Each structure stands twice: as structure tokens, then as C-alpha cells.
Coordinates of C-alpha atoms in Angstrom, one line a residue:
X1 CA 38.7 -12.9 -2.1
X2 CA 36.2 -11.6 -4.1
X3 CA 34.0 -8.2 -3.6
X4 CA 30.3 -10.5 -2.7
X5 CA 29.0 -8.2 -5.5
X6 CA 29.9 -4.8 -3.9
X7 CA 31.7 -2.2 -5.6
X8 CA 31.4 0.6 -2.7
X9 CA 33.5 2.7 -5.1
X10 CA 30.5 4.1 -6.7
X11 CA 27.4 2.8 -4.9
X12 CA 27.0 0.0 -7.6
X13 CA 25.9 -3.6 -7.1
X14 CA 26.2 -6.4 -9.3
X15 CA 22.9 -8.5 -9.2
X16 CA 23.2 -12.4 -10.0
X17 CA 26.7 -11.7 -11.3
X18 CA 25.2 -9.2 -13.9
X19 CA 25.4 -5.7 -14.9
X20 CA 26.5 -3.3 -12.4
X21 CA 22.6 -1.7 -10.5
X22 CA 23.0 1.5 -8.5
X23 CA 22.0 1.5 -5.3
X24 CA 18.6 3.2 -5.1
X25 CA 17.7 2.7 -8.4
X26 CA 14.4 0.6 -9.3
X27 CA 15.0 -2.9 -8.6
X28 CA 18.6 -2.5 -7.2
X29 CA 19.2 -2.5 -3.6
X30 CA 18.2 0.4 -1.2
X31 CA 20.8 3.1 -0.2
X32 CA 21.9 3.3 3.4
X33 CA 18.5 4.2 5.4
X34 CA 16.2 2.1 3.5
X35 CA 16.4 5.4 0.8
X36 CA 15.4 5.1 -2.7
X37 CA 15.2 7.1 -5.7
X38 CA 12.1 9.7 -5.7
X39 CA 9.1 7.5 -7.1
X40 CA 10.5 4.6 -5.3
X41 CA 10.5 3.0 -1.9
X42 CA 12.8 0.5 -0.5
X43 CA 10.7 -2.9 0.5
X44 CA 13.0 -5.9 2.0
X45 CA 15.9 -4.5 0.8
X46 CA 15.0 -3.4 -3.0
X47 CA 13.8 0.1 -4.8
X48 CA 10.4 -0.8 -5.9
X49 CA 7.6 1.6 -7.7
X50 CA 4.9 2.5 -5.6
X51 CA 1.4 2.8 -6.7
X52 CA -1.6 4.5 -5.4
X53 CA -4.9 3.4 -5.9
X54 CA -8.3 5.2 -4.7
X55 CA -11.3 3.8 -2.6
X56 CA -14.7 4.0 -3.9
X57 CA -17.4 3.4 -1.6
X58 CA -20.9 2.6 -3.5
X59 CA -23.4 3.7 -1.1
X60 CA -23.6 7.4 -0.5
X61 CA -25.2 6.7 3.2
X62 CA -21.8 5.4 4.0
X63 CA -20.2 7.1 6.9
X64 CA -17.7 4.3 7.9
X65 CA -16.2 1.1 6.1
X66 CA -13.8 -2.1 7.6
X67 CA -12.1 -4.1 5.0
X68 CA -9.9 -7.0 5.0
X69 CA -7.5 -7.4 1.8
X70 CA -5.8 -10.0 0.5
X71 CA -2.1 -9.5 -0.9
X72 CA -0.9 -11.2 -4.0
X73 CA 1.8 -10.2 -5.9
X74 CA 1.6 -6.2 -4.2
X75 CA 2.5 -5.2 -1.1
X76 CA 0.0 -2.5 0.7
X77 CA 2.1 -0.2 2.3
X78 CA -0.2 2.5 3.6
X79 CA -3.7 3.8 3.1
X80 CA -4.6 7.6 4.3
X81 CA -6.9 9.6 4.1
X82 CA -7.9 13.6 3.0
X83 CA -8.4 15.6 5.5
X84 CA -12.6 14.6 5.7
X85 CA -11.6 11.1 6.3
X86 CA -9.9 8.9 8.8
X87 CA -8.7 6.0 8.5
X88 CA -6.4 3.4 10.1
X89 CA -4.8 0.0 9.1
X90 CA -3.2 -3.0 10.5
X91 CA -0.9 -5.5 8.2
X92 CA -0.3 -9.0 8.4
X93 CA 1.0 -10.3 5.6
X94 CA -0.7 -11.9 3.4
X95 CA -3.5 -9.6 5.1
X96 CA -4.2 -6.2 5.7
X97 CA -7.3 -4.7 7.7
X98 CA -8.2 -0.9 7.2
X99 CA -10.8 0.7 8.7
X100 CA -11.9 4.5 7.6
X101 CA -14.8 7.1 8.9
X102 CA -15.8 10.2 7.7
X103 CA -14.9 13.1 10.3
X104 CA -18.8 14.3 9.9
X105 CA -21.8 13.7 8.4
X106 CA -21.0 13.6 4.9
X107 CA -20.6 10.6 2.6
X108 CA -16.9 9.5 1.6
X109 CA -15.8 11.1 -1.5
X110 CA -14.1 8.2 -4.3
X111 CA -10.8 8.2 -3.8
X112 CA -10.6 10.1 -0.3
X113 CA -8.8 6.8 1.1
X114 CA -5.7 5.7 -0.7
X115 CA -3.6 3.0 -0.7
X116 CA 0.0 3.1 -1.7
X117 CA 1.8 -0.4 -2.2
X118 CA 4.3 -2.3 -4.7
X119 CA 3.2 -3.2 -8.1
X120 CA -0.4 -2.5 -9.3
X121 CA -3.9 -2.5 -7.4
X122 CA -4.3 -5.9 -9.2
X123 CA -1.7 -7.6 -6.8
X124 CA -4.2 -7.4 -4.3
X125 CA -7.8 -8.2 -3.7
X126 CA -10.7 -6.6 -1.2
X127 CA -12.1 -10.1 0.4
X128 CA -14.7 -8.5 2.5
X129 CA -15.9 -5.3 3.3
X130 CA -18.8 -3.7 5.9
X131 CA -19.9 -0.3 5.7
X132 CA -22.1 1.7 8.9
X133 CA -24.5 4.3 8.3
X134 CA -24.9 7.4 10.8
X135 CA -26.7 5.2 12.9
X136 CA -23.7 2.9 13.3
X137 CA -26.2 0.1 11.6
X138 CA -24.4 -2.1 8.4
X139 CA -25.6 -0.9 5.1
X140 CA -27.0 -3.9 3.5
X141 CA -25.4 -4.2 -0.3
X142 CA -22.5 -1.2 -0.1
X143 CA -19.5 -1.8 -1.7
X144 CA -16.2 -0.7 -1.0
X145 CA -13.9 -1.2 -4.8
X146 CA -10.4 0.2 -5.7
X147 CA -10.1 3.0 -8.8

């Protein structure tokens, strides 16, 4: 009976019958706890790199935006906010809705919503965004793009 790849030992793994990978290293499997090395996360099971990557909103009379994404080949796992801005989101894979609102009258800064995910901002796509002035009313032409 073999090990099933498992040398418990010293926390190493083999991968495809290859060189030993340490658990919690990038692109080995996660540690007990879904733990990772600093830098990394653990997503289904595996240290990945996580990225962050900035909203910019276009229109400076923008006090709110909703916006659908699309994931590719990145996994969004979080956007937040600074402390003028909040936001919330909702995944369903391949999908992911956020919304965000300035906490007063004040446009949203670039990059005051971020978005952490696996791989780069190129692995996902905005499909569709909406942006509200103070008066609640959709600003016609605002954009919401990633830095």
C-alpha cells in the first residue's frame, strides 16, 4: 500500500507523481484550515496568488454603481471598500454582482472599491454596469472599468 501522494512526515505532497510541493506553498495544496503561505489563499483546495485590482468609476456625479461580472479564468473573491465607500457583493459562479455607494455626497475616488481574486483582472470581465446620481436617477454613459 502506497502513501496516495502524502508524505505527512514533513507536510510535502507529491502532485501527479512529481516533485515533492509543500503544503501551503503556491500551487500545492492548502495547510489544515484552508491556510496558505502569506500572499496566497487557499481556493478548492490549492495556494493560489491573489490579485487586487481597483474600480474606476467615470462620471464624477456618481454616488452609487451595480455591476454584474463575468469570471473567466479568475476567481473574484471579495471586493471592499475604504472607509468613504460601501459596498456589497453576491457570487455565483461564473457571476458575481457587486453593488457600492458612497457614504455621503462625494464622488467615488478610483480605486476606493477593490476586488481581490485568483490570477489577474484580465480573467474576468465587467458585462454591465448602472451608476445613480444623488437623486437616485441612472447616469446616462458612466462607466464603471478595473485599474
Amino acid at each position: 500500500m502506497g502513501n496516495n501522494g502524502n508524505n505527512n512526515a514533513n507536510n510535502t505532497t507529491t502532485v501527479n507523481n512529481t516533485s515533492p510541493c509543500a503544503e501551503g506553498t503556491a500551487d500545492c495544496p492548502c495547510r489544515a484550515g484552508d491556510m496558505c503561505d502569506a500572499g496566497l489563499v487557499c481556493d478548492t483546495g490549492k495556494c493560489v496568488g491573489m490579485t487586487a485590482s481597483g474600480l474606476t468609476v467615470s462620471s464624477a456625479d456618481a454616488r452609487a454603481c451595480d455591476l454584474m461580472l463575468e469570471e473567466q479564468s479568475a476567481r473574484v473573491l471579495s471586493a471592499t471598500g475604504g472607509d468613504d465607500v460601501e459596498v456589497a457583493h453576491r457570487r455565483r459562479a461564473p457571476r458575481v454582482a457587486i453593488s457600492f455607494a458612497s457614504k455621503s455626497d462625494a464622488p467615488i475616488a478610483a480605486g476606493a472599491v477593490v476586488l481581490q481574486s485568483t490570477g489577474d483582472a484580465g480573467g474576468f470581465a465587467i458585462t454591465s454596469s448602472t451608476c445613480y446620481g444623488a437623486d437616485g436617477a441612472a447616469i446616462d454613459g458612466a462607466q464603471v472599468t478595473l485599474e
